[in-house]
Coordinates of C-alpha atoms and ligand atoms in Angstrom, one line a residue:
Chain A
X234 CA 131.1 -35.6 53.8
X235 CA 130.7 -32.0 52.8
X236 CA 130.8 -29.3 55.5
X237 CA 129.5 -26.5 53.2
X238 CA 127.4 -26.5 50.2
X239 CA 126.0 -23.5 48.3
X240 CA 123.1 -24.0 46.0
X241 CA 122.6 -21.5 43.2
X242 CA 123.8 -18.7 45.4
X243 CA 123.2 -15.3 43.7
X244 CA 123.7 -11.7 44.7
X245 CA 122.4 -8.8 42.7
X246 CA 123.2 -5.2 43.5
X247 CA 121.4 -2.5 41.6
X248 CA 122.0 -3.5 38.0
X249 CA 125.0 -5.7 38.8
X250 CA 125.1 -9.4 39.4
X251 CA 128.0 -9.8 41.8
X252 CA 127.6 -13.5 42.3
X253 CA 125.6 -15.6 39.9
X254 CA 124.2 -19.1 40.6
X255 CA 127.2 -20.4 42.4
X256 CA 127.0 -24.0 43.6
X257 CA 130.0 -25.0 45.6
X258 CA 130.8 -27.9 47.8
X259 CA 133.5 -27.8 50.4
X260 CA 134.6 -31.2 51.8
X261 CA 135.4 -31.9 55.4
X262 CA 139.0 -31.2 56.3
X263 CA 140.0 -29.7 53.0
X264 CA 141.5 -26.4 52.2
X265 CA 139.4 -25.0 49.5
X266 CA 140.8 -22.0 47.7
X267 CA 138.6 -19.4 46.0
X268 CA 140.5 -17.4 43.4
X269 CA 139.7 -15.0 40.7
X270 CA 140.4 -11.4 39.6
X271 CA 139.3 -8.4 41.7
X272 CA 135.6 -7.8 41.6
X273 CA 134.9 -11.5 40.7
X274 CA 132.5 -11.8 43.6
X275 CA 134.7 -13.8 46.0
X276 CA 134.1 -11.6 49.1
X277 CA 130.4 -11.3 48.3
X278 CA 130.2 -15.1 48.0
X279 CA 131.8 -15.8 51.4
X280 CA 129.8 -13.0 52.8
X281 CA 126.7 -14.9 51.9
X282 CA 128.1 -18.1 53.3
X283 CA 128.8 -16.4 56.7
X284 CA 125.5 -14.5 56.7
X285 CA 127.0 -11.0 56.4
X286 CA 125.3 -10.5 53.1
X287 CA 121.8 -11.6 52.3
X288 CA 121.6 -13.6 49.0
X289 CA 119.2 -12.5 46.3
X290 CA 118.5 -16.2 45.8
X291 CA 120.0 -19.6 46.6
X292 CA 120.8 -21.5 49.7
X293 CA 123.6 -22.1 52.1
X294 CA 123.9 -25.6 53.7
X295 CA 126.3 -26.1 56.6
X296 CA 126.9 -29.6 58.0
X297 CA 123.8 -30.9 56.2
X298 CA 121.5 -28.1 57.4
X299 CA 120.0 -25.3 55.5
X300 CA 121.3 -22.2 57.4
X301 CA 120.1 -19.6 54.9
X302 CA 117.5 -18.2 57.3
X303 CA 120.0 -17.9 60.1
X304 CA 121.6 -14.6 61.0
X305 CA 125.4 -14.3 60.9
X306 CA 126.0 -14.6 64.6
X307 CA 124.0 -17.9 64.7
X308 CA 126.1 -19.3 61.9
X309 CA 129.3 -18.4 63.8
X310 CA 127.9 -20.2 66.8
X311 CA 127.4 -23.3 64.7
X312 CA 131.1 -23.3 63.9
X313 CA 131.9 -20.9 61.2
X314 CA 134.7 -18.3 61.7
X315 CA 135.2 -15.4 59.5
X316 CA 138.1 -13.0 58.9
X317 CA 137.5 -9.8 57.0
X318 CA 139.4 -8.8 53.9
X319 CA 139.8 -5.4 55.5
X320 CA 141.3 -6.0 58.9
X321 CA 138.6 -5.9 61.6
X322 CA 140.0 -6.1 65.1
X323 CA 139.3 -4.1 68.3
X324 CA 142.0 -1.5 67.9
X325 CA 141.5 0.1 71.3
X326 CA 141.5 -3.2 73.2
X327 CA 144.5 -5.3 74.1
X328 CA 145.5 -8.3 72.1
X329 CA 144.4 -10.5 75.0
X330 CA 141.0 -8.8 75.1
X331 CA 140.6 -9.3 71.4
X332 CA 141.2 -13.0 71.8
X333 CA 139.0 -13.4 74.9
X334 CA 136.2 -12.0 72.8
X335 CA 137.0 -14.3 69.9
X336 CA 137.1 -17.3 72.2
X337 CA 133.8 -16.3 73.8
X338 CA 135.5 -17.3 77.0
X339 CA 137.3 -15.0 79.4
X340 CA 140.3 -17.3 80.0
X341 CA 143.5 -15.4 79.7
X342 CA 145.5 -18.6 79.4
X343 CA 143.6 -19.7 76.3
X344 CA 143.9 -16.2 74.9
X345 CA 147.7 -16.3 75.3
X346 CA 147.9 -19.8 73.9
X347 CA 146.0 -18.6 70.8
X348 CA 148.2 -15.6 70.4
X349 CA 151.2 -17.8 70.7
X350 CA 150.1 -19.7 67.5
X351 CA 150.9 -16.5 65.5
X352 CA 153.9 -15.5 67.6
X353 CA 152.2 -12.6 69.3
X354 CA 152.0 -13.9 72.9
X355 CA 154.6 -11.5 74.2
X356 CA 152.4 -8.6 73.0
X357 CA 149.3 -9.7 74.8
X358 CA 148.9 -6.5 76.8
X359 CA 149.5 -4.1 74.0
X360 CA 146.7 -2.3 72.2
X361 CA 145.8 -4.0 69.0
X362 CA 145.8 -0.7 67.2
X363 CA 149.4 -0.1 68.0
X364 CA 150.5 -3.2 66.1
X365 CA 152.2 -3.0 62.7
X366 CA 149.8 -3.8 59.9
X367 CA 151.1 -7.3 59.3
X368 CA 150.7 -8.2 63.0
X369 CA 147.2 -6.9 63.0
X370 CA 146.5 -9.3 60.1
X371 CA 148.0 -12.1 62.1
X372 CA 145.9 -11.1 65.1
X373 CA 142.8 -11.4 63.1
X374 CA 143.8 -14.8 61.7
X375 CA 144.5 -15.9 65.3
X376 CA 141.0 -14.7 66.3
X377 CA 139.6 -17.0 63.6
X378 CA 141.7 -20.0 64.4
X379 CA 141.2 -19.6 68.2
X380 CA 137.5 -20.4 67.8
X381 CA 138.4 -23.9 66.6
X382 CA 135.8 -23.5 63.9
X383 CA 134.5 -26.3 61.7
X384 CA 134.7 -23.9 58.8
X385 CA 137.3 -21.2 58.7
X386 CA 136.7 -18.5 56.1
X387 CA 139.7 -16.4 55.3
X388 CA 139.3 -13.4 52.9
X389 CA 142.8 -12.6 51.5
X390 CA 144.6 -13.3 54.8
X391 CA 148.1 -12.8 53.4
X392 CA 147.4 -9.4 51.9
X393 CA 150.0 -7.0 53.2
X394 CA 152.1 -9.7 55.0
X395 CA 155.8 -9.8 54.5
X396 CA 157.4 -12.9 52.9
X397 CA 158.5 -14.3 56.3
X398 CA 155.0 -13.8 57.7
X399 CA 153.5 -15.6 54.7
X400 CA 155.7 -18.5 55.5
X401 CA 154.5 -18.5 59.1
X402 CA 150.9 -18.2 57.9
X403 CA 151.4 -21.3 55.6
X404 CA 152.8 -23.3 58.5
X405 CA 149.9 -22.2 60.8
X406 CA 147.3 -23.2 58.2
X407 CA 149.0 -26.5 57.5
X408 CA 148.9 -27.3 61.2
X409 CA 145.1 -27.0 61.0
X410 CA 144.8 -29.3 58.0
X411 CA 142.6 -32.3 58.4
X412 CA 140.7 -30.9 61.4
X413 CA 139.5 -27.6 60.2
X414 CA 137.8 -27.1 56.9
X415 CA 139.1 -23.9 55.3
X416 CA 137.6 -21.7 52.7
X417 CA 140.5 -19.5 51.6
X418 CA 140.3 -16.5 49.3
X419 CA 143.8 -15.8 48.1
X420 CA 145.6 -13.8 45.5
X421 CA 149.1 -15.1 46.1
X422 CA 149.3 -18.1 43.8
X423 CA 152.3 -19.6 45.7
X424 CA 150.2 -19.7 48.8
X425 CA 147.3 -21.2 46.9
X426 CA 149.4 -23.9 45.3
X427 CA 151.1 -24.8 48.5
X428 CA 148.0 -25.0 50.6
X429 CA 144.9 -25.8 48.6
X430 CA 143.4 -29.2 48.2
X431 CA 140.9 -27.9 45.8
X432 CA 140.4 -24.7 43.9
X433 CA 137.4 -22.9 42.6
X434 CA 138.0 -20.1 40.1
X435 CA 135.4 -17.3 40.0
X436 CA 135.1 -14.8 37.3
X437 CA 132.4 -12.1 37.0
X438 CA 130.3 -13.8 39.6
X439 CA 130.3 -17.3 38.0
X440 CA 132.4 -20.4 38.5
X441 CA 134.9 -20.6 35.7
X442 CA 136.6 -23.8 36.7
X443 CA 137.0 -26.1 39.7
X444 CA 139.4 -28.9 40.5
X445 CA 142.7 -29.9 42.1
X446 CA 145.6 -27.4 41.9
X447 CA 147.1 -29.4 39.0
X448 CA 143.8 -29.3 37.1
X449 CA 143.5 -25.6 37.6
X450 CA 147.1 -25.0 36.6
X451 CA 146.7 -26.8 33.3
X452 CA 143.2 -25.5 32.5
X453 CA 143.5 -23.3 29.4
X454 CA 140.5 -21.1 30.4
X455 CA 142.0 -20.3 33.7
X456 CA 145.4 -19.6 32.3
X457 CA 143.7 -17.2 29.9
X458 CA 141.5 -15.5 32.4
X459 CA 143.6 -15.4 35.5
X460 CA 146.8 -17.2 35.9
X461 CA 148.2 -15.6 32.8
X462 CA 147.9 -12.2 34.5
X463 CA 149.1 -13.4 37.9
X464 CA 152.3 -14.8 36.5
X465 CA 152.9 -11.9 34.1
Chain B
X133 CA 139.1 -6.8 97.1
X134 CA 139.8 -5.6 93.6
X135 CA 141.0 -2.0 93.0
X136 CA 137.8 -1.2 91.2
X137 CA 135.5 -2.4 94.1
X138 CA 137.7 -0.5 96.5
X139 CA 137.3 2.6 94.4
X140 CA 133.5 2.3 94.4
X141 CA 133.1 1.5 98.0
X142 CA 135.6 4.2 98.9
X143 CA 133.6 6.7 96.9
X144 CA 130.4 5.6 98.6
X145 CA 132.0 5.9 102.0
X146 CA 133.1 9.5 101.3
X147 CA 129.5 10.3 100.2
X148 CA 128.1 8.8 103.4
X149 CA 130.4 11.0 105.4
X150 CA 129.7 14.0 103.3
X151 CA 126.0 13.7 104.2
X152 CA 126.9 14.3 107.8
X153 CA 129.5 17.0 107.6
X154 CA 128.3 19.2 104.7
X155 CA 126.5 22.4 105.4
X156 CA 122.8 22.3 104.6
X157 CA 123.1 24.1 101.3
X158 CA 125.7 21.7 99.9
X159 CA 124.0 18.7 101.3
X160 CA 120.8 19.7 99.4
X161 CA 122.8 20.3 96.3
X162 CA 124.6 17.0 96.6
X163 CA 121.3 15.1 97.0
X164 CA 120.1 16.6 93.8
X165 CA 123.5 15.9 92.1
X166 CA 123.3 12.2 93.2
X167 CA 119.9 11.7 91.6
X168 CA 121.0 13.5 88.4
X169 CA 124.2 11.5 88.4
X170 CA 122.1 8.3 88.6
X171 CA 120.5 9.5 85.4
X172 CA 124.0 10.1 83.9
X173 CA 125.0 6.6 85.0
X174 CA 122.0 5.2 83.1
X175 CA 122.9 7.3 80.1
X176 CA 126.5 6.1 80.2
X177 CA 125.4 2.5 79.9
X178 CA 124.1 3.2 76.4
X179 CA 126.4 6.0 75.3
X180 CA 129.7 5.4 77.1
X181 CA 129.8 1.6 77.1
X182 CA 127.6 0.6 74.1
X183 CA 128.5 3.5 71.9
X184 CA 125.0 4.6 71.0
X185 CA 124.3 8.3 71.2
X186 CA 120.7 9.0 72.2
X187 CA 119.2 12.5 72.1
X188 CA 116.0 11.4 73.8
X189 CA 116.8 10.1 77.2
X190 CA 114.6 12.7 78.8
X191 CA 111.6 10.5 77.8
X192 CA 112.9 7.7 80.1
X193 CA 113.6 10.2 82.9
X194 CA 110.1 11.5 82.3
X195 CA 108.5 8.1 82.2
X196 CA 109.9 7.3 85.6
X197 CA 108.9 10.8 86.9
X198 CA 105.3 10.7 85.5
X199 CA 104.9 7.0 86.3
X200 CA 105.5 7.7 89.9
X201 CA 103.9 11.2 90.0
X202 CA 100.7 10.3 88.3
X203 CA 100.2 7.2 90.3
X204 CA 100.7 9.1 93.5
X205 CA 98.7 12.2 92.5
X206 CA 95.7 10.6 90.8
X207 CA 95.9 7.0 91.8
X208 CA 96.5 7.6 95.5
X209 CA 99.3 5.0 95.3
X210 CA 101.9 4.9 98.1
X211 CA 105.4 6.1 97.3
X212 CA 107.2 2.7 97.1
X213 CA 104.8 1.0 94.8
X214 CA 104.6 4.2 92.8
X215 CA 108.3 4.1 92.4
X216 CA 107.9 0.6 91.0
X217 CA 105.3 1.9 88.6
X218 CA 107.8 4.6 87.5
X219 CA 110.4 1.9 86.9
X220 CA 108.0 -0.2 84.9
X221 CA 106.9 2.7 82.8
X222 CA 110.5 3.5 81.9
X223 CA 111.3 -0.1 81.2
X224 CA 108.3 -0.5 78.9
X225 CA 109.0 2.7 77.1
X226 CA 112.6 1.9 76.6
X227 CA 111.7 -1.5 75.2
X228 CA 109.3 0.0 72.7
X229 CA 111.8 2.6 71.7
X230 CA 114.6 0.0 71.5
X231 CA 112.6 -2.2 69.1
X232 CA 111.9 0.7 66.8
X233 CA 115.0 2.9 67.1
X234 CA 117.6 0.1 67.0
X235 CA 116.7 -0.5 63.4
X236 CA 118.8 2.6 62.8
X237 CA 122.4 3.5 63.6
X238 CA 124.5 6.6 64.0
X239 CA 122.9 9.9 63.1
X240 CA 119.6 8.3 62.2
X241 CA 119.5 6.7 65.7
X242 CA 120.1 10.2 67.3
X243 CA 117.3 11.7 65.2
X244 CA 114.8 8.8 65.9
X245 CA 115.4 9.1 69.7
X246 CA 115.1 12.8 69.5
X247 CA 111.7 12.5 67.7
X248 CA 110.4 9.9 70.2
X249 CA 111.4 12.2 73.1
X250 CA 109.7 15.1 71.4
X251 CA 106.5 13.1 71.0
X252 CA 106.7 12.1 74.7
X253 CA 107.1 15.8 75.6
X254 CA 104.1 16.7 73.5
X255 CA 102.1 13.8 75.0
X256 CA 102.8 15.3 78.5
X257 CA 101.5 18.7 77.3
X258 CA 98.5 17.1 75.5
X259 CA 97.3 15.4 78.6
X260 CA 97.5 18.7 80.5
X261 CA 94.4 17.9 82.5
X262 CA 96.3 15.2 84.4
X263 CA 99.9 16.4 84.0
X264 CA 99.3 20.1 84.4
X265 CA 101.7 20.5 81.5
X266 CA 104.5 23.0 81.8
X267 CA 103.3 24.2 85.1
X268 CA 103.5 20.7 86.6
X269 CA 102.3 19.6 90.0
X270 CA 103.6 19.3 93.5
X271 CA 103.5 16.0 95.3
X272 CA 102.0 16.4 98.7
X273 CA 104.5 16.3 101.5
X274 CA 102.6 13.8 103.6
X275 CA 102.7 11.2 100.8
X276 CA 106.4 11.5 100.3
X277 CA 107.5 8.7 102.6
X278 CA 108.7 5.2 102.4
X279 CA 108.5 2.8 105.4
X280 CA 107.9 5.6 107.8
X281 CA 110.9 7.6 106.6
X282 CA 110.0 11.1 105.7
X283 CA 111.7 11.8 102.4
X284 CA 111.2 15.6 102.8
X285 CA 113.6 15.6 105.7
X286 CA 116.9 16.8 104.2
X287 CA 119.1 14.2 105.9
X288 CA 116.8 11.3 104.9
X289 CA 116.4 12.7 101.5
X290 CA 120.2 12.8 101.1
X291 CA 120.7 9.2 102.1
X292 CA 117.8 8.1 99.9
X293 CA 119.5 9.8 97.0
X294 CA 122.8 8.2 97.9
X295 CA 121.2 4.8 98.2
X296 CA 119.8 5.1 94.7
X297 CA 123.1 6.3 93.3
X298 CA 125.2 3.7 95.1
X299 CA 122.9 0.9 93.7
X300 CA 123.1 2.3 90.2
X301 CA 126.9 2.6 90.5
X302 CA 127.5 -0.9 91.9
X303 CA 125.1 -2.5 89.4
X304 CA 126.7 -0.9 86.4
X305 CA 130.2 -1.5 87.7
X306 CA 129.4 -5.2 88.1
X307 CA 127.7 -5.4 84.8
X308 CA 130.9 -4.1 83.1
X309 CA 133.0 -6.8 84.7
X310 CA 130.9 -9.7 83.5
X311 CA 130.8 -11.0 79.9
X312 CA 127.7 -9.0 79.1
X313 CA 129.5 -5.7 79.7
X314 CA 132.5 -6.9 77.7
X315 CA 130.2 -7.6 74.8
X316 CA 128.7 -4.1 75.0
X317 CA 132.2 -2.6 74.8
X318 CA 133.0 -4.9 71.9
X319 CA 129.9 -3.5 70.1
X320 CA 131.0 0.0 70.8
X321 CA 134.5 -0.7 69.4
X322 CA 133.5 -2.7 66.3
X323 CA 130.0 -3.9 65.9
X324 CA 130.5 -5.9 62.7
X325 CA 133.5 -7.7 64.1
X326 CA 131.4 -8.5 67.2
X327 CA 128.6 -10.0 65.1
X328 CA 131.1 -12.0 63.2
X329 CA 132.5 -13.5 66.4
X330 CA 129.1 -15.0 67.1
X331 CA 127.4 -12.4 69.3
X332 CA 123.9 -11.3 68.9
X333 CA 124.7 -7.6 68.9
X334 CA 121.1 -6.6 68.3
X335 CA 119.9 -8.4 71.4
X336 CA 122.7 -6.8 73.4
X337 CA 121.9 -3.3 72.2
X338 CA 118.3 -3.9 73.1
X339 CA 119.2 -5.0 76.6
X340 CA 121.6 -2.0 77.0
X341 CA 118.9 0.4 76.0
X342 CA 116.4 -1.1 78.4
X343 CA 118.8 -1.1 81.3
X344 CA 119.9 2.5 80.4
X345 CA 116.3 3.7 80.1
X346 CA 115.2 2.0 83.3
X347 CA 118.1 3.5 85.3
X348 CA 117.2 6.9 83.8
X349 CA 113.6 6.3 84.8
X350 CA 114.6 5.3 88.4
X351 CA 116.4 8.7 88.6
X352 CA 113.3 10.5 87.2
X353 CA 111.0 8.8 89.7
X354 CA 113.4 9.5 92.6
X355 CA 113.7 13.1 91.5
X356 CA 109.9 13.6 91.7
X357 CA 109.7 11.7 95.0
X358 CA 112.6 13.5 96.8
X359 CA 112.0 17.0 95.5
X360 CA 108.3 16.8 95.3
X361 CA 107.7 18.3 91.8
X362 CA 106.7 16.8 88.5
X363 CA 106.8 19.0 85.4
X364 CA 107.1 18.9 81.6
X365 CA 110.5 20.6 81.6
X366 CA 112.0 17.3 82.7
X367 CA 111.0 15.7 79.4
X368 CA 112.2 18.5 77.2
X369 CA 115.1 18.3 74.9
X370 CA 117.3 20.1 77.4
X371 CA 117.0 17.2 79.8
X372 CA 118.1 14.9 77.0
X373 CA 121.3 16.9 76.4
X374 CA 122.3 17.2 80.0
X375 CA 123.2 13.6 80.6
X376 CA 125.2 13.7 77.4
X377 CA 127.2 16.7 78.6
X378 CA 127.7 15.3 82.1
X379 CA 128.9 12.0 80.8
X380 CA 131.2 13.6 78.2
X381 CA 132.6 15.9 80.9
X382 CA 133.1 13.2 83.5
X383 CA 134.4 10.6 81.1
X384 CA 132.2 8.4 78.8
X385 CA 132.7 4.7 79.5
X386 CA 134.0 5.2 83.0
X387 CA 132.0 4.1 86.1
X388 CA 132.5 7.2 88.2
X389 CA 132.7 9.7 85.3
X390 CA 128.9 10.4 85.3
X391 CA 129.0 11.6 88.9
X392 CA 132.2 13.6 88.4
X393 CA 130.7 15.3 85.3
X394 CA 127.4 16.0 87.0
X395 CA 129.1 17.4 90.1
X396 CA 131.5 19.5 88.1
X397 CA 128.8 21.0 85.9
X398 CA 126.4 21.7 88.7
X399 CA 129.0 23.6 90.7
X400 CA 130.4 25.3 87.7
X401 CA 126.9 26.8 87.0
X402 CA 126.3 27.4 90.7
X403 CA 129.6 29.2 91.1
X404 CA 129.7 31.2 87.9
X405 CA 126.0 32.3 88.1
X406 CA 126.9 33.9 91.4
X407 CA 129.7 35.9 89.7
X408 CA 128.0 37.2 86.6
X409 CA 124.9 37.1 84.5
X410 CA 127.0 35.9 81.6
X411 CA 127.6 32.6 83.4
X412 CA 126.5 30.5 80.5
X413 CA 129.3 32.0 78.5
X414 CA 131.8 30.9 81.0
X415 CA 130.3 27.5 81.2
X416 CA 130.5 27.3 77.4
X417 CA 134.1 28.3 77.4
X418 CA 135.0 25.7 80.0
X419 CA 133.2 23.0 78.0
X420 CA 135.0 23.9 74.9
X421 CA 138.4 23.9 76.7
X422 CA 137.6 20.5 78.1
X423 CA 136.6 19.0 74.8
X424 CA 139.9 20.4 73.3
X425 CA 142.2 19.4 76.1
X426 CA 140.5 16.5 77.8
X427 CA 138.7 14.7 75.0
X428 CA 138.1 11.6 77.1
X429 CA 136.5 13.6 79.9
X430 CA 137.9 14.1 83.4
X431 CA 138.0 10.4 84.5
X432 CA 138.8 9.3 80.9
X433 CA 142.0 11.5 81.0
X434 CA 142.8 10.2 84.5
X435 CA 142.6 6.7 83.2
X436 CA 144.7 7.5 80.1
X437 CA 147.4 9.2 82.1
X438 CA 147.6 7.7 85.5
X439 CA 145.4 4.8 86.1
X440 CA 144.8 2.4 83.2
X441 CA 143.0 0.0 85.6
X442 CA 140.2 2.5 86.2
X443 CA 136.9 0.8 85.5
Ligands
LIG1 N1 127.6 -3.5 48.9 C1 127.8 -3.4 47.5 N2 127.0 -2.7 46.8 C2 127.2 -2.6 45.4 N3 128.1 -3.4 44.8 C3 128.9 -4.2 45.5 C4 128.8 -4.2 46.9 N4 129.7 -5.1 47.3 C5 130.3 -5.6 46.2 N5 129.9 -5.0 45.1 C6 130.3 -5.3 43.7 O1 130.2 -6.7 43.5 C7 131.3 -7.1 42.7 C8 132.0 -8.2 43.5 O2 132.7 -7.6 44.6 P1 133.6 -8.5 45.6 O3 132.7 -9.7 46.0 O4 134.1 -7.6 46.6 O5 134.7 -9.1 44.6 P2 136.1 -9.8 45.0 O6 136.1 -10.0 46.5 O7 136.2 -11.0 44.2 O8 137.2 -8.8 44.6 C9 132.2 -5.9 42.4 O9 131.8 -5.4 41.2 C10 131.8 -4.9 43.5 O10 131.9 -3.6 43.1
LIG2 MG1 137.3 -9.3 48.0

């Protein structure tokens, strides 16, 4: 069963087509990676999925329902969770308060448990803004994971993380595998190859290729357009 | 009992005692301050907790004042139901303004609220036949009573003002402890993040504006009832700026900051105007010093430095 389907999703900005006719299916329980060069339209695409960005045309179907008319907050209520490419946390609130808001439940215990999943439980009473950048990133991921979403959207979660933190991130995401469906935008090809069940390659707003990691690795178009640069 | 409840009840207890021991002059001042502080408490809900800066709250204060005043003066309505009419007028006006102004954010929101308030001010002048415009009108002493209590009696007036303030304080303090209040703070801190955590931020901002406007209207209605005068000055831009200053001074986003700020500013003006004609200069200098050295306002600094638990 597919959790998410986009049908001909298109976004035009004045004179620029950021996303063009993207039809994408994300299967239940899979980690679906979205890769492509900067400016390919990845963030815009997931923005339309989560309801942050209104599509110019096309539809978003979530769990078999057309959610295109729903505002972002209603889609989140239905089981999407979204982490921003540019870290978006409550800097002047404590880590525990950040998690309590994410959980939509004021249980401190649950907040601590969620922080523990990214190794930040001992900092529960610090202000989020006082954390190092990598830790802020992890906090935001924890806020997404804590919601036990049906679909977790991660926009370049490992950007700015140290190697050791990336390893922890991989472990965390693997622990969700099977239950949570994940749509993962990721530049780090090691992370993609390690985690993804399926990969969609986006270039200048359109789908260039889609398939298993092995398919993508051996796809000449992709090597030409993207992997070639990444590995260079 | 939580620290925060103890603080609020303690403050109310002090104010109860103050009513009995203060000399008449200060008792009169404090009654006025308590009503104006209620206005500031209302303003703080929107500005301090939700992070929306309105430059037009005088229209809500005025809606309460004129709702009550016109009903009593021209409708012959008794004080208590007239107070209810004042509240309804403020609630209705804030709902209308919320629907329209909340389409904007930031500076545009400030300008839209300012324009609405200006229109409200001009409306008051336009209907001068009933409102008596700038000159205003006086509410007859005999009508200013509720349940046989004569609100023109200084002691009764003081406790009526205190009752209003205590109710506003306890309601907002409670509101900020429950989930609703936490969501308002979340909106202030990062609205987009809050939307993307599944909260209907627009609906919460609407509710915050209506609560804020209605509390401001309650203060306006009480002001007219307790001090017996209704006039257009109270809907002028000056009265939109005052609660912003009081709240900034006392500490935006703190429960008791609005009272501290109103009290401080009232006595600062009272004291300096007795010393010199250039008292506004002194007031200005003090305000500048406070914004330089106590950015978070008086209670905001106290919270930062000594009492992080302060609500
Ligand atoms: N709000 C916007 N207004 C105008 N152009 C935008 C806006 N957001 C994104 N774009 C443009 O759309 C294209 C796709 O951007 P984006 O989705 O952020 O790409 P990616 O996430 O793949 O790097 C880029 O050319 C970007 O400049
Ligand atoms: Mg992006």
